[in-house]
């Protein structure tokens, strides 16, 4: 190859193009990176700013909380102490923990055997049972609340307590059954067969072999159920509202707002205190949680 | 539900007599049936007592005049007539629900998919962004609603303060019948973390080679989304739409709390406050069950609304039970 004197061809053609192409691709990639990350930042602002505003307002003075200021002049941390000292606030915490704790334990204990039977046993009507579970999962609680309320109020005289919310959870929760079954289907049959050869009964197989393997799914179901109880508003509104001693956080928080309707600072402090445990729990159990959400999703 | 597993011992022997089932096998089958029943028992009791019985009872009360104190009296279709023709909120509430289903569900799915796509493209700080996008979904509904009532407070809320600084109109949000449902929609879009996670999982499942093949054929980013991404994730989109519709039918807590907080009612027992504030713009069917049953002591009409709610929910649930758009229930 002889070098011609034309300046345009001073450099080999290919390499020029190649160099330009690489540079252009790099520029495109950089632009893409900037575009994606600025969009992500904007989205993050939308999702996080409400928390920031709520927090900043929660440490304002009563007077400043009534203005539209963003930034507290005096950081009044005593607002949080005031919320704790509100009559009843501590008992709302206790009730919520009892409801969520007992509800979660009962749900797991009663749903696991059902899920195991639906995933492993062959029996007539199994598909029908599964469809019934899915239908119950989608059932609004308001559909059956009238007869249930009459039962708990007139036969059992248990309204004004949390028992009408906790007892039903000893009889299997449709959503938990469904989730656990989805997971149990993924456990290879060989394990259960090996256990059977070793002479384990079904119950022992479930407790000794399946239970340790299903730990992530059980953790996810437990979390979901705990959150459900923690967030439940309709249940306590129906069954516990007549007795302030049985109120839960979700139900109490609303009345707190009613009682402090000019004190946005205290209301926001109380609101954050109700949000905090759930968020902290999430940070500790992030993996189980995400796993549970993807279990509900459909594959293929 | 028939749980019999033994076909033997049927009292009508067919012409082609089957060989008798050996006694040992029969015993084994009976044992299996007993075992299945034992494992299913918690749910069988639950199904009977917390689903079948109250449902039948709800049908029964829908034909009764009953205030919860005096004995119920049969009234035929009077309750149905009252709900459809005289109860002032029924059609408005149905209209609100339709609005929420159309606007809230579609926006949640579109934004959920958008955020899901965005998070799969993020290279730096993915963990931080994932958590940031997911966090609002965790906020308990009552707490989130009260927080939004403060943020969107027309007088002193930070949102209108910002809008004013930008010389944009400042809506009355939860206090204005035109803006109350959009405010609830904003709250629902804020808590989009659940959809983000399932879309993210679906997007990561799309086979990479299909993208590469499309790129070789000269498809741009939009075409790749249209011809590769969408067909692959369409079942998940369907699933999100159907479950979204079912959840929206049940829309209760946020609507009732937003109404109470914005109207400035002193909370506590609900007797001073009828839902729907402002001007009935936030009525939904579940709130009508509460209002008729627990505020107006009209058990019969409350049961009518409950049955309508049940029929609507089941209609959409049946879509989920179909293989294409629903849960995978087969064993593969």
XYZ file of C-alpha atoms in Angstrom:
632
model
C 0.000 0.000 0.000
C 1.513 3.277 -1.046
C 0.706 6.434 0.746
C -0.930 8.957 -1.507
C -0.311 12.602 -0.900
C -3.944 13.495 -0.593
C -4.466 14.726 2.947
C -7.872 13.192 3.156
C -6.329 9.778 2.883
C -3.424 10.485 5.153
C -4.721 8.015 7.602
C -5.952 4.564 6.696
C -9.683 4.894 6.081
C -10.852 2.063 8.229
C -9.168 3.060 11.423
C -10.571 6.577 11.291
C -14.074 5.288 10.989
C -13.400 2.748 13.660
C -12.041 5.339 16.068
C -14.996 7.613 15.441
C -17.408 4.768 15.894
C -15.875 3.804 19.213
C -15.961 7.394 20.396
C -19.557 7.806 19.272
C -20.564 4.598 20.999
C -18.834 5.757 24.177
C -20.592 9.092 23.997
C -23.911 7.341 23.453
C -23.297 5.074 26.408
C -22.373 8.049 28.596
C -25.460 9.959 27.517
C -27.557 6.891 28.156
C -26.056 6.548 31.638
C -26.768 10.200 32.421
C -30.320 10.001 31.087
C -31.147 6.828 33.015
C -29.664 8.057 36.271
C -31.223 11.503 36.157
C -34.614 9.862 35.543
C -33.958 7.513 38.451
C -33.020 10.464 40.674
C -36.190 12.321 39.728
C -38.246 9.221 40.514
C -36.421 8.741 43.824
C -37.280 12.329 44.761
C -40.966 11.670 44.052
C -40.925 8.547 46.232
C -38.803 9.872 49.088
C -39.738 13.558 49.435
C -43.071 12.794 51.156
C -41.135 10.993 53.908
C -38.740 13.937 54.193
C -41.564 16.505 54.463
C -43.375 14.370 57.027
C -40.210 14.074 59.096
C -39.324 17.786 58.911
C -42.845 18.752 59.962
C -42.775 16.259 62.836
C -40.019 18.238 64.613
C -41.522 21.715 64.103
C -43.097 23.815 66.840
C -46.910 23.834 66.961
C -46.967 27.323 65.512
C -44.574 26.667 62.663
C -46.373 23.458 61.678
C -49.377 25.610 60.780
C -47.338 27.609 58.260
C -46.212 26.255 54.906
C -42.506 26.298 55.860
C -40.348 23.360 54.815
C -37.491 23.724 57.268
C -37.936 23.649 61.063
C -36.625 26.783 62.852
C -36.271 24.927 66.153
C -35.899 21.182 66.132
C -38.486 20.227 68.699
C -37.719 16.572 69.367
C -40.037 16.629 72.359
C -42.937 16.135 69.924
C -42.068 12.467 69.865
C -42.132 12.252 73.652
C -45.517 13.976 73.592
C -46.887 11.395 71.175
C -45.677 8.545 73.388
C -47.398 10.150 76.358
C -50.749 10.385 74.573
C -53.247 8.363 76.591
C -53.764 5.031 74.876
C -50.810 5.236 72.508
C -48.901 2.514 74.352
C -51.896 0.204 74.451
C -52.391 0.651 70.676
C -48.831 -0.592 70.261
C -49.421 -3.539 72.518
C -52.673 -4.485 70.776
C -51.134 -4.208 67.323
C -48.200 -6.401 68.312
C -50.533 -8.993 69.859
C -52.788 -8.996 66.794
C -49.902 -9.163 64.312
C -47.864 -11.668 66.334
C -50.648 -14.112 67.199
C -52.237 -13.717 63.779
C -48.985 -14.512 61.998
C -48.156 -17.551 64.142
C -51.653 -19.011 63.757
C -51.673 -18.369 60.027
C -48.416 -20.237 59.458
C -49.410 -23.170 61.678
C -52.780 -23.626 60.007
C -51.819 -22.846 56.401
C -48.715 -24.984 56.000
C -50.419 -28.424 56.241
C -53.166 -27.268 53.861
C -50.623 -25.986 51.353
C -48.695 -29.261 51.650
C -51.815 -31.309 50.953
C -52.689 -29.158 47.933
C -49.157 -29.403 46.565
C -48.430 -33.071 47.213
C -51.496 -35.264 47.785
C -53.597 -36.569 44.943
C -57.305 -36.517 45.685
C -60.514 -35.887 43.865
C -61.585 -32.247 43.974
C -58.063 -30.929 44.423
C -58.347 -28.425 41.590
C -61.721 -27.330 42.868
C -60.176 -26.780 46.309
C -57.412 -24.709 44.746
C -59.902 -22.549 42.859
C -61.838 -22.046 46.072
C -58.612 -20.894 47.768
C -57.911 -18.377 45.004
C -61.511 -17.126 45.134
C -61.288 -16.632 48.891
C -58.025 -14.773 48.386
C -59.826 -12.241 46.235
C -62.853 -11.891 48.485
C -63.379 -8.373 49.881
C -63.784 -8.630 53.673
C -66.909 -6.473 53.453
C -68.801 -9.260 51.643
C -69.068 -11.508 54.701
C -68.732 -8.946 57.486
C -72.439 -8.577 58.378
C -73.159 -12.191 59.410
C -69.697 -12.497 60.964
C -70.261 -9.388 63.045
C -73.641 -10.667 64.196
C -71.988 -13.958 65.173
C -69.150 -12.356 67.163
C -71.454 -9.794 68.766
C -74.574 -11.822 69.565
C -73.382 -15.427 69.992
C -69.876 -14.893 71.299
C -70.070 -11.416 72.906
C -66.495 -10.815 71.778
C -66.796 -7.450 70.037
C -64.650 -4.779 71.634
C -61.739 -7.250 71.653
C -59.283 -8.437 69.032
C -60.433 -12.075 69.247
C -62.765 -11.845 66.227
C -59.700 -10.853 64.187
C -57.271 -13.411 65.620
C -59.393 -16.580 65.889
C -60.197 -16.867 62.145
C -56.488 -16.994 61.425
C -56.298 -20.404 63.079
C -58.275 -21.772 60.129
C -55.925 -21.108 57.251
C -55.440 -17.917 55.293
C -56.107 -18.248 51.566
C -53.270 -16.019 50.420
C -50.729 -17.782 52.641
C -51.941 -21.211 51.536
C -51.565 -20.183 47.915
C -48.067 -18.757 48.356
C -46.803 -21.741 50.342
C -48.239 -24.152 47.803
C -46.489 -22.311 44.962
C -43.218 -22.787 46.800
C -43.780 -26.397 47.859
C -44.388 -27.357 44.216
C -40.766 -26.428 43.489
C -39.356 -28.921 46.025
C -38.373 -32.129 44.173
C -40.486 -35.165 45.033
C -37.360 -37.244 45.714
C -36.993 -35.674 49.163
C -40.421 -36.724 50.343
C -40.013 -40.173 48.808
C -36.684 -40.654 50.545
C -38.294 -39.679 53.829
C -41.084 -42.165 53.217
C -38.600 -44.956 52.527
C -37.004 -44.104 55.867
C -40.413 -44.718 57.392
C -41.519 -41.156 58.112
C -45.242 -40.465 58.211
C -46.583 -37.504 56.265
C -46.625 -35.213 59.279
C -43.044 -36.067 60.160
C -41.982 -35.577 56.561
C -43.591 -32.159 56.584
C -41.981 -31.099 59.866
C -38.541 -32.692 59.415
C -37.903 -32.482 55.677
C -40.132 -29.853 54.102
C -40.202 -27.265 56.886
C -36.421 -26.597 56.867
C -36.420 -26.342 53.062
C -39.426 -24.035 52.947
C -37.927 -21.557 55.389
C -37.619 -18.668 52.886
C -41.237 -19.067 51.771
C -42.442 -19.283 55.361
C -40.493 -16.131 56.185
C -42.130 -14.334 53.268
C -45.626 -15.482 54.258
C -44.999 -14.506 57.876
C -43.894 -11.037 56.787
C -46.905 -10.548 54.543
C -49.290 -11.632 57.261
C -47.570 -9.448 59.853
C -47.880 -6.452 57.527
C -51.497 -7.303 56.796
C -52.355 -7.247 60.511
C -50.250 -4.147 61.118
C -51.989 -2.280 58.301
C -55.487 -3.612 58.907
C -57.964 -0.819 59.463
C -61.329 -2.301 58.537
C -61.089 -5.215 61.000
C -60.331 -3.110 64.095
C -62.859 -0.502 62.939
C -65.616 -3.123 62.927
C -64.700 -5.234 65.952
C -62.579 -3.097 68.266
C -63.911 0.437 67.814
C -66.424 0.267 70.671
C -63.654 -0.276 73.226
C -60.708 2.130 73.220
C -58.650 -0.411 75.149
C -58.667 -2.712 72.097
C -57.706 -0.153 69.464
C -54.752 -0.835 67.185
C -52.254 1.662 65.778
C -53.906 1.952 62.376
C -57.275 2.668 63.917
C -55.928 4.821 66.726
C -53.803 6.967 64.419
C -56.885 8.301 62.687
C -58.503 9.343 65.946
C -55.183 10.875 66.981
C -55.434 13.120 63.931
C -59.004 13.949 64.931
C -57.987 14.876 68.472
C -54.964 16.971 67.375
C -56.467 18.433 64.258
C -54.464 21.637 64.522
C -51.200 19.897 65.444
C -49.794 18.610 62.177
C -46.409 18.259 63.893
C -47.680 15.725 66.449
C -49.784 13.946 63.854
C -46.793 13.585 61.557
C -44.639 12.305 64.426
C -47.284 9.684 65.234
C -47.584 8.803 61.529
C -43.840 8.227 61.246
C -43.869 6.098 64.403
C -46.538 3.868 62.825
C -44.547 3.600 59.582
C -41.165 2.988 61.226
C -41.495 -0.634 62.450
C -42.654 -1.894 59.084
C -39.797 -0.168 57.300
C -37.210 -1.383 59.813
C -38.571 -4.922 59.513
C -38.263 -4.670 55.755
C -34.593 -3.736 55.973
C -33.921 -6.781 58.103
C -35.852 -9.161 55.883
C -35.511 -7.649 52.452
C -34.640 -10.904 50.713
C -37.573 -12.852 52.085
C -39.882 -10.036 51.124
C -38.816 -9.716 47.507
C -38.922 -13.500 47.209
C -42.510 -13.488 48.409
C -43.563 -10.834 45.931
C -42.025 -12.732 43.035
C -43.703 -15.952 44.239
C -47.096 -14.327 43.728
C -46.140 -13.414 40.207
C -46.671 -15.790 37.379
C -43.904 -17.579 35.584
C -44.195 -18.337 31.905
C -66.131 -31.373 47.622
C -66.005 -35.112 47.214
C -62.859 -36.464 48.688
C -63.643 -40.167 48.216
C -60.749 -41.936 46.659
C -62.200 -45.433 46.613
C -64.228 -46.423 43.601
C -64.875 -49.824 45.078
C -67.979 -50.788 47.007
C -70.237 -48.784 44.724
C -73.685 -50.274 45.150
C -74.426 -50.461 41.427
C -72.076 -52.928 39.777
C -71.588 -52.105 36.111
C -72.060 -54.740 33.393
C -68.349 -55.107 32.877
C -67.610 -56.243 36.376
C -64.296 -54.873 37.524
C -62.050 -57.134 39.536
C -62.747 -56.595 43.203
C -60.375 -54.233 44.920
C -58.312 -56.154 47.433
C -59.095 -55.354 51.015
C -55.577 -54.183 51.764
C -55.728 -51.598 48.990
C -59.122 -50.428 50.167
C -57.738 -49.908 53.627
C -54.807 -47.976 52.215
C -57.144 -45.716 50.257
C -59.304 -45.055 53.244
C -56.185 -44.165 55.222
C -55.113 -41.767 52.486
C -58.489 -40.065 52.437
C -58.420 -39.669 56.200
C -54.902 -38.216 55.982
C -55.872 -35.752 53.257
C -58.887 -34.633 55.255
C -56.734 -34.200 58.349
C -54.239 -31.981 56.536
C -56.972 -29.934 54.890
C -59.095 -29.685 58.025
C -58.119 -26.161 59.174
C -59.077 -24.737 55.832
C -62.201 -26.887 55.392
C -63.520 -25.505 58.685
C -62.452 -22.011 57.671
C -64.089 -22.344 54.273
C -67.344 -23.541 55.795
C -67.487 -21.119 58.653
C -65.862 -17.953 57.345
C -66.910 -18.166 53.698
C -69.824 -20.484 52.885
C -71.947 -19.822 55.966
C -71.643 -15.992 55.960
C -72.273 -15.904 52.215
C -75.515 -17.880 52.513
C -76.445 -15.776 55.508
C -75.802 -12.603 53.511
C -78.161 -13.819 50.786
C -80.770 -14.576 53.464
C -80.513 -11.133 55.089
C -80.685 -9.356 51.731
C -84.381 -10.279 51.661
C -84.986 -9.258 55.277
C -85.717 -6.026 57.066
C -83.389 -6.179 60.045
C -81.983 -3.408 62.240
C -79.835 -5.703 64.359
C -82.127 -5.438 67.390
C -85.696 -6.468 66.594
C -86.500 -9.732 64.843
C -85.834 -9.827 61.075
C -88.911 -9.548 58.829
C -89.157 -10.845 55.263
C -89.522 -7.966 52.786
C -88.951 -9.602 49.409
C -87.077 -7.356 47.007
C -87.583 -4.138 49.000
C -83.889 -3.871 49.990
C -82.802 -4.379 46.398
C -85.228 -1.712 45.282
C -83.946 0.629 48.004
C -80.283 0.186 47.050
C -80.858 0.605 43.314
C -83.495 3.325 43.369
C -83.467 5.208 46.674
C -80.110 4.903 48.448
C -78.555 8.210 47.367
C -74.960 7.055 46.932
C -75.187 3.758 45.075
C -74.819 4.881 41.467
C -72.363 7.617 42.383
C -70.243 5.065 44.229
C -70.346 2.678 41.282
C -69.277 5.537 39.032
C -66.401 6.404 41.406
C -65.287 2.766 41.362
C -65.344 2.721 37.564
C -63.290 5.937 37.501
C -60.762 4.476 39.944
C -60.542 1.211 37.994
C -59.932 2.991 34.687
C -57.575 5.727 35.852
C -55.889 4.292 38.944
C -55.253 0.810 37.585
C -53.981 1.966 34.202
C -51.690 4.596 35.723
C -50.370 2.147 38.290
C -49.595 -0.445 35.618
C -48.009 2.077 33.228
C -45.884 3.690 35.957
C -45.065 0.341 37.529
C -43.789 -0.920 34.202
C -41.888 2.324 33.602
C -40.200 2.177 36.991
C -39.499 -1.534 36.479
C -37.802 -0.770 33.131
C -35.870 2.102 34.677
C -34.550 0.014 37.544
C -33.309 -2.701 35.173
C -31.292 -0.044 33.302
C -29.736 1.572 36.380
C -26.047 0.673 36.692
C -24.908 2.731 39.669
C -26.622 2.695 43.044
C -29.226 0.112 41.967
C -29.725 -1.008 45.560
C -30.457 2.506 46.747
C -32.915 3.191 43.936
C -34.692 -0.139 44.372
C -35.223 0.567 48.057
C -36.292 4.170 47.418
C -38.904 3.099 44.881
C -40.159 0.286 47.086
C -40.363 2.081 50.435
C -43.709 3.898 49.965
C -45.460 0.596 49.271
C -44.579 -0.456 52.820
C -46.189 2.551 54.481
C -49.384 1.416 56.262
C -52.407 2.734 54.316
C -53.780 4.822 57.200
C -50.387 6.418 57.841
C -49.757 7.039 54.138
C -53.205 8.599 53.689
C -52.788 10.928 56.663
C -49.328 11.892 55.388
C -50.818 12.735 51.987
C -53.672 14.648 53.580
C -50.965 16.829 55.113
C -48.814 17.076 51.958
C -51.826 17.958 49.792
C -53.466 20.178 52.394
C -54.820 23.074 50.301
C -53.970 25.749 52.850
C -50.504 24.986 54.145
C -49.415 21.757 52.449
C -45.951 21.694 50.877
C -47.264 20.471 47.499
C -49.480 23.485 46.883
C -46.733 25.701 48.267
C -44.412 24.375 45.543
C -47.121 24.652 42.874
C -47.717 28.258 43.928
C -44.014 29.045 43.698
C -44.066 27.701 40.132
C -47.200 29.788 39.347
C -49.229 26.662 38.710
C -52.856 26.190 39.796
C -53.281 24.896 43.356
C -56.090 22.338 43.510
C -58.113 21.654 46.646
C -57.164 17.948 46.459
C -59.002 15.942 49.142
C -61.350 18.876 49.798
C -62.489 19.359 46.194
C -64.840 16.829 44.546
C -63.048 17.266 41.209
C -59.635 16.577 42.700
C -60.315 14.034 45.448
C -60.037 10.979 43.200
C -56.909 12.294 41.445
C -55.416 12.816 44.939
C -56.203 9.195 45.831
C -54.656 8.160 42.511
C -51.489 10.056 43.358
C -51.360 8.179 46.654
C -51.835 4.854 44.827
C -49.121 5.640 42.261
C -46.760 6.575 45.102
C -47.134 3.066 46.539
C -46.186 1.256 43.369
C -43.390 -0.889 44.820
C -45.266 -4.172 44.517
C -45.770 -3.784 40.776
C -42.188 -2.613 40.317
C -40.912 -5.848 41.842
C -43.024 -8.216 39.736
C -42.296 -6.284 36.532
C -38.604 -6.238 37.370
C -38.598 -10.020 37.784
C -40.488 -10.424 34.509
C -38.163 -8.115 32.587
C -35.078 -9.949 33.815
C -36.640 -13.192 32.571
C -36.820 -12.022 28.945
C -34.257 -14.082 26.959
C -31.256 -11.904 26.137
C -30.698 -13.561 22.739
C -34.055 -12.279 21.499
C -32.837 -8.733 22.105
C -29.584 -9.470 20.324
C -31.414 -10.966 17.355
C -33.705 -7.936 17.137
C -30.708 -5.626 17.289
C -29.036 -7.488 14.432
C -32.229 -7.008 12.425
C -31.824 -3.296 13.012
C -34.611 -2.792 15.534
C -34.399 0.445 17.523
C -35.140 0.657 21.270
C -38.856 1.330 20.706
C -39.216 -1.574 18.289
C -37.306 -3.836 20.664
C -39.762 -2.928 23.428
C -42.736 -3.434 21.124
C -41.682 -6.749 19.534
C -39.520 -8.402 22.192
C -40.288 -7.024 25.659
C -44.065 -6.684 25.473
C -44.880 -10.153 24.073
C -42.652 -11.711 26.731
C -44.161 -9.871 29.686
C -47.776 -9.677 28.503
C -48.980 -12.392 30.925
C -47.559 -10.399 33.851
C -49.160 -7.206 32.567
C -52.490 -9.035 32.344
C -52.002 -10.381 35.862
C -51.225 -6.885 37.161
C -54.306 -5.432 35.465
C -56.695 -8.108 36.746
C -55.400 -8.094 40.337
C -55.400 -4.287 40.171
C -59.059 -4.251 39.189
C -59.943 -6.657 42.002
C -58.027 -4.577 44.555
C -59.693 -1.400 43.351
C -63.143 -2.970 43.798
C -62.146 -3.336 47.464
C -60.896 0.235 47.776
C -61.807 1.218 51.317
C -59.220 2.357 53.843
C -57.600 5.199 51.902
C -60.944 6.590 50.721
C -62.615 6.607 54.129
C -59.559 7.932 56.003
C -58.884 10.662 53.426
C -62.518 11.775 53.669
C -62.463 11.825 57.465
C -59.147 13.668 57.755
C -59.927 16.238 55.062
C -63.380 16.978 56.441
C -61.828 17.716 59.834
C -64.120 15.299 61.646
C -62.950 14.313 65.105
C -62.080 10.661 64.567
C -63.063 7.699 66.619
C -66.422 6.032 66.281
C -67.776 6.664 62.822
C -71.294 7.756 63.643
C -70.810 11.466 63.024
C -69.152 10.932 59.688
C -70.704 9.506 56.566
C -68.090 8.512 53.989
C -67.850 10.075 50.555
C -66.472 13.501 51.509
C -66.346 15.835 49.560
C -69.810 15.700 47.939
C -69.856 11.927 47.645
C -66.811 11.929 45.351
C -65.006 9.204 47.329
C -67.851 6.695 47.868
C -66.987 3.088 47.028
C -69.031 -0.122 47.451
C -67.214 -1.430 50.556
C -67.850 1.876 52.320
C -71.564 1.459 51.549
C -71.593 -1.900 53.336
C -70.082 -0.146 56.359
C -72.402 2.854 56.103
C -75.623 0.839 55.701
C -74.738 -1.916 58.154
C -72.926 -0.076 60.916
C -74.095 3.530 60.668
C -77.687 3.260 59.436
C -78.421 -0.169 60.976
C -79.998 -1.307 57.716
C -78.594 -4.842 57.659
C -80.689 -5.960 54.689
C -79.523 -3.226 52.327
C -75.930 -3.647 53.501
C -76.170 -7.308 52.489
C -77.499 -6.328 49.055
C -74.428 -4.137 48.457
C -72.181 -6.913 49.814
C -73.646 -9.350 47.276
C -73.131 -6.906 44.410
C -69.531 -6.462 45.556
C -69.163 -10.246 45.704
C -70.542 -10.721 42.181
C -68.229 -8.073 40.717
C -65.144 -9.463 42.498
C -65.911 -13.021 41.435
C -66.437 -11.970 37.818
C -62.889 -10.632 37.706
C -61.453 -13.457 39.797
C -62.759 -15.927 37.220
C -60.421 -14.206 34.749
C -57.523 -15.052 37.066
C -58.554 -18.694 37.164
C -58.160 -18.944 33.413
C -54.762 -20.197 32.406
C -53.682 -17.387 30.153
C -53.911 -14.398 32.432
C -53.837 -15.947 35.816
C -51.954 -17.985 38.310
C -50.155 -21.017 37.072
C -51.995 -23.729 38.911
C -50.794 -26.786 37.039
C -47.769 -28.747 38.153
C -45.035 -28.059 35.667
